[in-house]
Each structure stands twice: as structure tokens, then as C-alpha cells.
mmCIF file of N, CA and C in Angstrom:
data_model
loop_
_atom_site.group_PDB
_atom_site.id
_atom_site.type_symbol
_atom_site.label_atom_id
_atom_site.label_comp_id
_atom_site.label_asym_id
_atom_site.label_seq_id
_atom_site.Cartn_x
_atom_site.Cartn_y
_atom_site.Cartn_z
ATOM 1 N N UNK K 1 -39.587 29.527 44.899
ATOM 2 C CA UNK K 1 -39.942 29.068 43.582
ATOM 3 C C UNK K 1 -38.729 29.056 42.653
ATOM 4 N N UNK K 2 -37.878 30.057 42.775
ATOM 5 C CA UNK K 2 -36.704 30.145 41.936
ATOM 6 C C UNK K 2 -35.748 29.008 42.259
ATOM 7 N N UNK K 3 -35.660 28.637 43.583
ATOM 8 C CA UNK K 3 -34.812 27.525 43.970
ATOM 9 C C UNK K 3 -35.344 26.230 43.390
ATOM 10 N N UNK K 4 -36.641 26.079 43.401
ATOM 11 C CA UNK K 4 -37.265 24.861 42.882
ATOM 12 C C UNK K 4 -37.003 24.717 41.382
ATOM 13 N N UNK K 5 -37.104 25.790 40.639
ATOM 14 C CA UNK K 5 -36.814 25.758 39.205
ATOM 15 C C UNK K 5 -35.344 25.479 38.936
ATOM 16 N N UNK K 6 -34.460 26.061 39.736
ATOM 17 C CA UNK K 6 -33.035 25.823 39.522
ATOM 18 C C UNK K 6 -32.676 24.374 39.845
ATOM 19 N N UNK K 7 -33.321 23.780 40.856
ATOM 20 C CA UNK K 7 -33.085 22.379 41.190
ATOM 21 C C UNK K 7 -33.600 21.485 40.063
ATOM 22 N N UNK K 8 -34.764 21.799 39.544
ATOM 23 C CA UNK K 8 -35.316 21.009 38.429
ATOM 24 C C UNK K 8 -34.412 21.106 37.187
ATOM 25 N N UNK K 9 -33.939 22.292 36.931
ATOM 26 C CA UNK K 9 -33.047 22.490 35.792
ATOM 27 C C UNK K 9 -31.746 21.722 35.989
ATOM 28 N N UNK K 10 -31.209 21.737 37.212
ATOM 29 C CA UNK K 10 -29.990 20.998 37.519
ATOM 30 C C UNK K 10 -30.210 19.492 37.342
ATOM 31 N N UNK K 11 -31.330 18.977 37.836
ATOM 32 C CA UNK K 11 -31.642 17.552 37.690
ATOM 33 C C UNK K 11 -31.838 17.183 36.215
ATOM 34 N N UNK K 12 -32.493 18.042 35.477
ATOM 35 C CA UNK K 12 -32.698 17.788 34.045
ATOM 36 C C UNK K 12 -31.370 17.741 33.307
ATOM 37 N N UNK K 13 -30.461 18.625 33.614
ATOM 38 C CA UNK K 13 -29.141 18.615 32.992
ATOM 39 C C UNK K 13 -28.343 17.377 33.389
ATOM 40 N N UNK K 14 -28.463 16.960 34.622
ATOM 41 C CA UNK K 14 -27.750 15.759 35.078
ATOM 42 C C UNK K 14 -28.288 14.513 34.378
ATOM 43 N N UNK K 15 -29.580 14.432 34.225
ATOM 44 C CA UNK K 15 -30.189 13.259 33.583
ATOM 45 C C UNK K 15 -29.794 13.189 32.112
ATOM 46 N N UNK K 16 -29.861 14.299 31.401
ATOM 47 C CA UNK K 16 -29.491 14.276 29.979
ATOM 48 C C UNK K 16 -27.993 14.083 29.806
ATOM 49 N N UNK K 17 -27.188 14.613 30.716
ATOM 50 C CA UNK K 17 -25.741 14.452 30.637
ATOM 51 C C UNK K 17 -25.322 13.009 30.879
ATOM 52 N N UNK K 18 -26.039 12.310 31.719
ATOM 53 C CA UNK K 18 -25.670 10.920 31.996
ATOM 54 C C UNK K 18 -25.976 10.023 30.802
ATOM 55 N N UNK K 19 -26.912 10.399 29.974
ATOM 56 C CA UNK K 19 -27.213 9.626 28.766
ATOM 57 C C UNK K 19 -26.058 9.661 27.784
ATOM 58 N N UNK K 20 -25.378 10.795 27.710
ATOM 59 C CA UNK K 20 -24.230 10.898 26.820
ATOM 60 C C UNK K 20 -23.025 10.145 27.382
ATOM 61 N N UNK K 21 -22.919 10.073 28.670
ATOM 62 C CA UNK K 21 -21.800 9.370 29.284
ATOM 63 C C UNK K 21 -21.931 7.855 29.088
ATOM 64 N N UNK K 22 -23.121 7.362 28.831
ATOM 65 C CA UNK K 22 -23.357 5.936 28.654
ATOM 66 C C UNK K 22 -22.968 5.442 27.259
ATOM 67 N N UNK K 23 -22.772 6.352 26.314
ATOM 68 C CA UNK K 23 -22.464 5.951 24.939
ATOM 69 C C UNK K 23 -21.107 5.251 24.896
ATOM 70 N N UNK K 24 -21.063 4.119 24.245
ATOM 71 C CA UNK K 24 -19.825 3.355 24.141
ATOM 72 C C UNK K 24 -19.479 3.187 22.674
ATOM 73 N N UNK K 25 -18.206 3.194 22.411
ATOM 74 C CA UNK K 25 -17.724 3.034 21.050
ATOM 75 C C UNK K 25 -16.865 1.788 20.982
ATOM 76 N N UNK K 26 -16.926 1.115 19.852
ATOM 77 C CA UNK K 26 -16.139 -0.105 19.673
ATOM 78 C C UNK K 26 -15.407 -0.029 18.346
ATOM 79 N N UNK K 27 -14.303 -0.740 18.265
ATOM 80 C CA UNK K 27 -13.516 -0.803 17.039
ATOM 81 C C UNK K 27 -13.338 -2.264 16.675
ATOM 82 N N UNK K 28 -13.669 -2.594 15.454
ATOM 83 C CA UNK K 28 -13.513 -3.964 14.970
ATOM 84 C C UNK K 28 -12.519 -3.938 13.826
ATOM 85 N N UNK K 29 -11.514 -4.775 13.910
ATOM 86 C CA UNK K 29 -10.555 -4.911 12.824
ATOM 87 C C UNK K 29 -11.132 -5.922 11.841
ATOM 88 N N UNK K 30 -11.768 -5.418 10.803
ATOM 89 C CA UNK K 30 -12.463 -6.298 9.858
ATOM 90 C C UNK K 30 -11.499 -7.177 9.074
ATOM 91 N N UNK K 31 -10.264 -6.729 8.897
ATOM 92 C CA UNK K 31 -9.273 -7.544 8.198
ATOM 93 C C UNK K 31 -8.968 -8.831 8.952
ATOM 94 N N UNK K 32 -8.774 -8.702 10.262
ATOM 95 C CA UNK K 32 -8.524 -9.894 11.072
ATOM 96 C C UNK K 32 -9.756 -10.780 11.134
ATOM 97 N N UNK K 33 -10.914 -10.168 11.224
ATOM 98 C CA UNK K 33 -12.150 -10.936 11.290
ATOM 99 C C UNK K 33 -12.365 -11.732 10.007
ATOM 100 N N UNK K 34 -12.149 -11.090 8.869
ATOM 101 C CA UNK K 34 -12.324 -11.781 7.594
ATOM 102 C C UNK K 34 -11.273 -12.865 7.383
ATOM 103 N N UNK K 35 -10.069 -12.637 7.854
ATOM 104 C CA UNK K 35 -9.002 -13.621 7.667
ATOM 105 C C UNK K 35 -9.296 -14.918 8.419
ATOM 106 N N UNK K 36 -10.078 -14.849 9.458
ATOM 107 C CA UNK K 36 -10.388 -16.031 10.245
ATOM 108 C C UNK K 36 -11.563 -16.827 9.699
ATOM 109 N N UNK K 37 -12.280 -16.271 8.751
ATOM 110 C CA UNK K 37 -13.448 -16.964 8.205
ATOM 111 C C UNK K 37 -13.007 -17.970 7.139
ATOM 112 N N UNK K 38 -13.475 -19.210 7.221
ATOM 113 C CA UNK K 38 -13.076 -20.217 6.227
ATOM 114 C C UNK K 38 -13.633 -19.910 4.834
ATOM 115 N N UNK K 39 -14.749 -19.215 4.761
ATOM 116 C CA UNK K 39 -15.330 -18.873 3.465
ATOM 117 C C UNK K 39 -14.418 -17.932 2.689
ATOM 118 N N UNK K 40 -13.754 -17.032 3.404
ATOM 119 C CA UNK K 40 -12.850 -16.086 2.754
ATOM 120 C C UNK K 40 -11.639 -16.820 2.194
ATOM 121 N N UNK K 41 -11.113 -17.761 2.950
ATOM 122 C CA UNK K 41 -9.974 -18.541 2.470
ATOM 123 C C UNK K 41 -10.347 -19.345 1.232
ATOM 124 N N UNK K 42 -11.538 -19.919 1.250
ATOM 125 C CA UNK K 42 -12.014 -20.687 0.093
ATOM 126 C C UNK K 42 -12.181 -19.782 -1.129
ATOM 127 N N UNK K 43 -12.756 -18.601 -0.911
ATOM 128 C CA UNK K 43 -12.945 -17.656 -2.020
ATOM 129 C C UNK K 43 -11.599 -17.183 -2.571
ATOM 130 N N UNK K 44 -10.634 -16.951 -1.693
ATOM 131 C CA UNK K 44 -9.303 -16.544 -2.153
ATOM 132 C C UNK K 44 -8.663 -17.634 -3.005
ATOM 133 N N UNK K 45 -8.792 -18.877 -2.585
ATOM 134 C CA UNK K 45 -8.231 -19.990 -3.358
ATOM 135 C C UNK K 45 -8.899 -20.106 -4.726
ATOM 136 N N UNK K 46 -10.219 -19.882 -4.765
ATOM 137 C CA UNK K 46 -10.935 -19.920 -6.041
ATOM 138 C C UNK K 46 -10.478 -18.792 -6.953
ATOM 139 N N UNK K 47 -10.262 -17.616 -6.394
ATOM 140 C CA UNK K 47 -9.788 -16.482 -7.204
ATOM 141 C C UNK K 47 -8.386 -16.723 -7.747
ATOM 142 N N UNK K 48 -7.538 -17.337 -6.936
ATOM 143 C CA UNK K 48 -6.182 -17.647 -7.389
ATOM 144 C C UNK K 48 -6.224 -18.642 -8.537
ATOM 145 N N UNK K 49 -7.078 -19.660 -8.400
ATOM 146 C CA UNK K 49 -7.203 -20.660 -9.465
ATOM 147 C C UNK K 49 -7.766 -20.030 -10.739
ATOM 148 N N UNK K 50 -8.764 -19.159 -10.603
ATOM 149 C CA UNK K 50 -9.343 -18.481 -11.771
ATOM 150 C C UNK K 50 -8.306 -17.607 -12.457
ATOM 151 N N UNK K 51 -7.510 -16.898 -11.675
ATOM 152 C CA UNK K 51 -6.478 -16.043 -12.254
ATOM 153 C C UNK K 51 -5.454 -16.873 -13.027
ATOM 154 N N UNK K 52 -5.065 -18.020 -12.473
ATOM 155 C CA UNK K 52 -4.093 -18.874 -13.166
ATOM 156 C C UNK K 52 -4.654 -19.366 -14.494
ATOM 157 N N UNK K 53 -5.927 -19.775 -14.514
ATOM 158 C CA UNK K 53 -6.511 -20.258 -15.774
ATOM 159 C C UNK K 53 -6.637 -19.126 -16.780
ATOM 160 N N UNK K 54 -6.982 -17.924 -16.305
ATOM 161 C CA UNK K 54 -7.093 -16.795 -17.226
ATOM 162 C C UNK K 54 -5.731 -16.403 -17.793
ATOM 163 N N UNK K 55 -4.690 -16.460 -16.978
ATOM 164 C CA UNK K 55 -3.345 -16.138 -17.463
ATOM 165 C C UNK K 55 -2.900 -17.176 -18.489
ATOM 166 N N UNK K 56 -3.163 -18.448 -18.203
ATOM 167 C CA UNK K 56 -2.806 -19.514 -19.136
ATOM 168 C C UNK K 56 -3.546 -19.338 -20.457
ATOM 169 N N UNK K 57 -4.839 -19.040 -20.378
ATOM 170 C CA UNK K 57 -5.630 -18.821 -21.592
ATOM 171 C C UNK K 57 -5.120 -17.604 -22.357
ATOM 172 N N UNK K 58 -4.780 -16.551 -21.639
ATOM 173 C CA UNK K 58 -4.241 -15.351 -22.294
ATOM 174 C C UNK K 58 -2.926 -15.633 -23.001
ATOM 175 N N UNK K 59 -2.075 -16.433 -22.373
ATOM 176 C CA UNK K 59 -0.799 -16.786 -23.009
ATOM 177 C C UNK K 59 -1.023 -17.623 -24.267
ATOM 178 N N UNK K 60 -2.003 -18.524 -24.238
ATOM 179 C CA UNK K 60 -2.318 -19.327 -25.429
ATOM 180 C C UNK K 60 -2.828 -18.427 -26.557
ATOM 181 N N UNK K 61 -3.705 -17.492 -26.198
ATOM 182 C CA UNK K 61 -4.231 -16.568 -27.213
ATOM 183 C C UNK K 61 -3.117 -15.719 -27.809
ATOM 184 N N UNK K 62 -2.202 -15.276 -26.960
ATOM 185 C CA UNK K 62 -1.096 -14.453 -27.433
ATOM 186 C C UNK K 62 -0.186 -15.246 -28.367
ATOM 187 N N UNK K 63 0.079 -16.494 -28.027
ATOM 188 C CA UNK K 63 0.926 -17.337 -28.881
ATOM 189 C C UNK K 63 0.264 -17.558 -30.240
ATOM 190 N N UNK K 64 -1.054 -17.793 -30.239
ATOM 191 C CA UNK K 64 -1.767 -17.971 -31.508
ATOM 192 C C UNK K 64 -1.729 -16.692 -32.337
ATOM 193 N N UNK K 65 -1.879 -15.541 -31.670
ATOM 194 C CA UNK K 65 -1.825 -14.262 -32.379
ATOM 195 C C UNK K 65 -0.447 -14.048 -32.991
ATOM 196 N N UNK K 66 0.594 -14.360 -32.233
ATOM 197 C CA UNK K 66 1.952 -14.175 -32.750
ATOM 198 C C UNK K 66 2.214 -15.078 -33.959
ATOM 199 N N UNK K 67 1.679 -16.291 -33.953
ATOM 200 C CA UNK K 67 1.827 -17.186 -35.109
ATOM 201 C C UNK K 67 1.129 -16.602 -36.338
ATOM 202 N N UNK K 68 -0.081 -16.079 -36.127
ATOM 203 C CA UNK K 68 -0.819 -15.470 -37.241
ATOM 204 C C UNK K 68 -0.051 -14.261 -37.783
ATOM 205 N N UNK K 69 0.498 -13.468 -36.857
ATOM 206 C CA UNK K 69 1.222 -12.283 -37.278
ATOM 207 C C UNK K 69 2.473 -12.649 -38.063
ATOM 208 N N UNK K 70 3.219 -13.641 -37.578
ATOM 209 C CA UNK K 70 4.435 -14.064 -38.281
ATOM 210 C C UNK K 70 4.099 -14.633 -39.664
ATOM 211 N N UNK K 71 3.006 -15.390 -39.748
ATOM 212 C CA UNK K 71 2.585 -15.930 -41.047
ATOM 213 C C UNK K 71 2.208 -14.789 -41.992
ATOM 214 N N UNK K 72 1.537 -13.773 -41.454
ATOM 215 C CA UNK K 72 1.153 -12.620 -42.268
ATOM 216 C C UNK K 72 2.391 -11.878 -42.768
ATOM 217 N N UNK K 73 3.334 -11.643 -41.871
ATOM 218 C CA UNK K 73 4.543 -10.904 -42.249
ATOM 219 C C UNK K 73 5.323 -11.668 -43.317
ATOM 220 N N UNK K 74 5.473 -12.963 -43.136
ATOM 221 C CA UNK K 74 6.237 -13.735 -44.124
ATOM 222 C C UNK K 74 5.509 -13.774 -45.473
ATOM 223 N N UNK K 75 4.179 -13.877 -45.458
ATOM 224 C CA UNK K 75 3.422 -13.857 -46.716
ATOM 225 C C UNK K 75 3.517 -12.498 -47.399
ATOM 226 N N UNK K 76 3.445 -11.436 -46.607
ATOM 227 C CA UNK K 76 3.513 -10.091 -47.174
ATOM 228 C C UNK K 76 4.898 -9.817 -47.757
ATOM 229 N N UNK K 77 5.932 -10.273 -47.073
ATOM 230 C CA UNK K 77 7.286 -10.059 -47.568
ATOM 231 C C UNK K 77 7.581 -10.911 -48.806
ATOM 232 N N UNK K 78 6.941 -12.063 -48.876
ATOM 233 C CA UNK K 78 7.141 -12.933 -50.042
ATOM 234 C C UNK K 78 6.420 -12.386 -51.269
ATOM 235 N N UNK K 79 5.478 -11.490 -51.062
ATOM 236 C CA UNK K 79 4.750 -10.907 -52.181
ATOM 237 C C UNK K 79 3.588 -11.755 -52.654
ATOM 238 N N UNK K 80 3.138 -12.682 -51.835
ATOM 239 C CA UNK K 80 2.048 -13.566 -52.241
ATOM 240 C C UNK K 80 0.669 -12.992 -51.909
ATOM 241 N N UNK K 81 0.624 -11.805 -51.329
ATOM 242 C CA UNK K 81 -0.658 -11.187 -50.973
ATOM 243 C C UNK K 81 -0.862 -9.904 -51.777
ATOM 244 N N UNK K 82 -2.106 -9.676 -52.136
ATOM 245 C CA UNK K 82 -2.441 -8.426 -52.809
ATOM 246 C C UNK K 82 -2.607 -7.326 -51.760
ATOM 247 N N UNK K 83 -2.694 -6.079 -52.228
ATOM 248 C CA UNK K 83 -2.868 -4.964 -51.297
ATOM 249 C C UNK K 83 -4.178 -5.079 -50.532
ATOM 250 N N UNK K 84 -5.224 -5.548 -51.172
ATOM 251 C CA UNK K 84 -6.509 -5.715 -50.509
ATOM 252 C C UNK K 84 -6.425 -6.796 -49.429
ATOM 253 N N UNK K 85 -5.720 -7.887 -49.726
ATOM 254 C CA UNK K 85 -5.566 -8.956 -48.736
ATOM 255 C C UNK K 85 -4.728 -8.480 -47.552
ATOM 256 N N UNK K 86 -3.704 -7.705 -47.855
ATOM 257 C CA UNK K 86 -2.870 -7.157 -46.782
ATOM 258 C C UNK K 86 -3.703 -6.264 -45.869
ATOM 259 N N UNK K 87 -4.506 -5.394 -46.452
ATOM 260 C CA UNK K 87 -5.340 -4.479 -45.666
ATOM 261 C C UNK K 87 -6.348 -5.257 -44.820
ATOM 262 N N UNK K 88 -6.952 -6.288 -45.421
ATOM 263 C CA UNK K 88 -7.936 -7.088 -44.697
ATOM 264 C C UNK K 88 -7.295 -7.814 -43.522
ATOM 265 N N UNK K 89 -6.134 -8.415 -43.756
ATOM 266 C CA UNK K 89 -5.467 -9.151 -42.683
ATOM 267 C C UNK K 89 -4.922 -8.225 -41.600
ATOM 268 N N UNK K 90 -4.457 -7.046 -42.001
ATOM 269 C CA UNK K 90 -4.003 -6.069 -41.018
ATOM 270 C C UNK K 90 -5.153 -5.659 -40.103
ATOM 271 N N UNK K 91 -6.322 -5.422 -40.707
ATOM 272 C CA UNK K 91 -7.499 -5.035 -39.913
ATOM 273 C C UNK K 91 -7.896 -6.161 -38.959
ATOM 274 N N UNK K 92 -7.881 -7.410 -39.442
ATOM 275 C CA UNK K 92 -8.241 -8.550 -38.598
ATOM 276 C C UNK K 92 -7.236 -8.708 -37.454
ATOM 277 N N UNK K 93 -5.955 -8.549 -37.750
ATOM 278 C CA UNK K 93 -4.937 -8.651 -36.700
ATOM 279 C C UNK K 93 -5.064 -7.517 -35.687
ATOM 280 N N UNK K 94 -5.420 -6.348 -36.166
ATOM 281 C CA UNK K 94 -5.581 -5.218 -35.264
ATOM 282 C C UNK K 94 -6.756 -5.442 -34.308
ATOM 283 N N UNK K 95 -7.880 -5.928 -34.823
ATOM 284 C CA UNK K 95 -9.025 -6.187 -33.945
ATOM 285 C C UNK K 95 -8.715 -7.315 -32.959
ATOM 286 N N UNK K 96 -7.967 -8.316 -33.409
ATOM 287 C CA UNK K 96 -7.583 -9.403 -32.503
ATOM 288 C C UNK K 96 -6.643 -8.881 -31.412
ATOM 289 N N UNK K 97 -5.755 -7.977 -31.779
ATOM 290 C CA UNK K 97 -4.844 -7.387 -30.799
ATOM 291 C C UNK K 97 -5.619 -6.571 -29.769
ATOM 292 N N UNK K 98 -6.614 -5.824 -30.212
ATOM 293 C CA UNK K 98 -7.439 -5.052 -29.285
ATOM 294 C C UNK K 98 -8.191 -5.978 -28.330
ATOM 295 N N UNK K 99 -8.669 -7.114 -28.854
ATOM 296 C CA UNK K 99 -9.339 -8.093 -28.004
ATOM 297 C C UNK K 99 -8.395 -8.664 -26.952
ATOM 298 N N UNK K 100 -7.145 -8.903 -27.350
ATOM 299 C CA UNK K 100 -6.150 -9.393 -26.390
ATOM 300 C C UNK K 100 -5.862 -8.352 -25.312
ATOM 301 N N UNK K 101 -5.828 -7.092 -25.697
ATOM 302 C CA UNK K 101 -5.575 -6.031 -24.722
ATOM 303 C C UNK K 101 -6.730 -5.918 -23.731
ATOM 304 N N UNK K 102 -7.958 -6.048 -24.199
ATOM 305 C CA UNK K 102 -9.124 -6.023 -23.310
ATOM 306 C C UNK K 102 -9.086 -7.212 -22.365
ATOM 307 N N UNK K 103 -8.732 -8.372 -22.878
ATOM 308 C CA UNK K 103 -8.650 -9.572 -22.042
ATOM 309 C C UNK K 103 -7.559 -9.410 -20.995
ATOM 310 N N UNK K 104 -6.459 -8.793 -21.370
ATOM 311 C CA UNK K 104 -5.361 -8.571 -20.425
ATOM 312 C C UNK K 104 -5.800 -7.642 -19.288
ATOM 313 N N UNK K 105 -6.628 -6.667 -19.596
ATOM 314 C CA UNK K 105 -7.119 -5.757 -18.556
ATOM 315 C C UNK K 105 -8.052 -6.470 -17.588
ATOM 316 N N UNK K 106 -8.764 -7.501 -18.058
ATOM 317 C CA UNK K 106 -9.655 -8.256 -17.177
ATOM 318 C C UNK K 106 -8.878 -9.059 -16.159
ATOM 319 N N UNK K 107 -7.701 -9.493 -16.557
ATOM 320 C CA UNK K 107 -6.885 -10.304 -15.639
ATOM 321 C C UNK K 107 -6.363 -9.390 -14.589
#
């Protein structure tokens, strides 16, 4: 009886051990896989085009801001603005500058 139990135990261990030996592992290089997909290339081209338009728009906004700032500085130095007007324009320029900084972070 003891031999029969030991044989059963041995067979049970062999059967469960063979299940672990059957496990297979695979490695996929997702970078290479994605690079071969035409959809990824199309999406990359769209992102490049979007980035270029955003940079161009940001440069236009910056140029407009610099013109406003130069006009403000020349008016303030000429003495044609009151203290209240100076404060109001400074606040407006500051908020516009903050908006430009937020837009720059989006790019």
C-alpha cells in the first residue's frame, strides 16, 4: 500500500511539473511593431504639422505682444498716460504674458 501511494504521489508530481514546463514566454518589441504601422506614420505627420502651426501661431502672438509692449513703453515714457492708465495697461500686458506662457507650455 505504501508503494502504491508513493507511485501515485510520484505520478501526481510529474503531471503537475509538466504543466509548468509547458509555459512559454514571448517578447514583442512594440517600438518596431508600431513603426511598421502606416497609421502611426500618419499620426506622426499630423502631430508634426500641428506643432508647426502652433509654433507659428505662438510666434505671431508673441510679435503682437511685443508691439503692444513697445507702444506702452513709448507712451509711458512720453508722459501721455495717467497713473491709472499705466496700471491698467500693465495689468492687461501681464495677463497677456501669462496667457502666452501657458500657450508655450502646450506646445
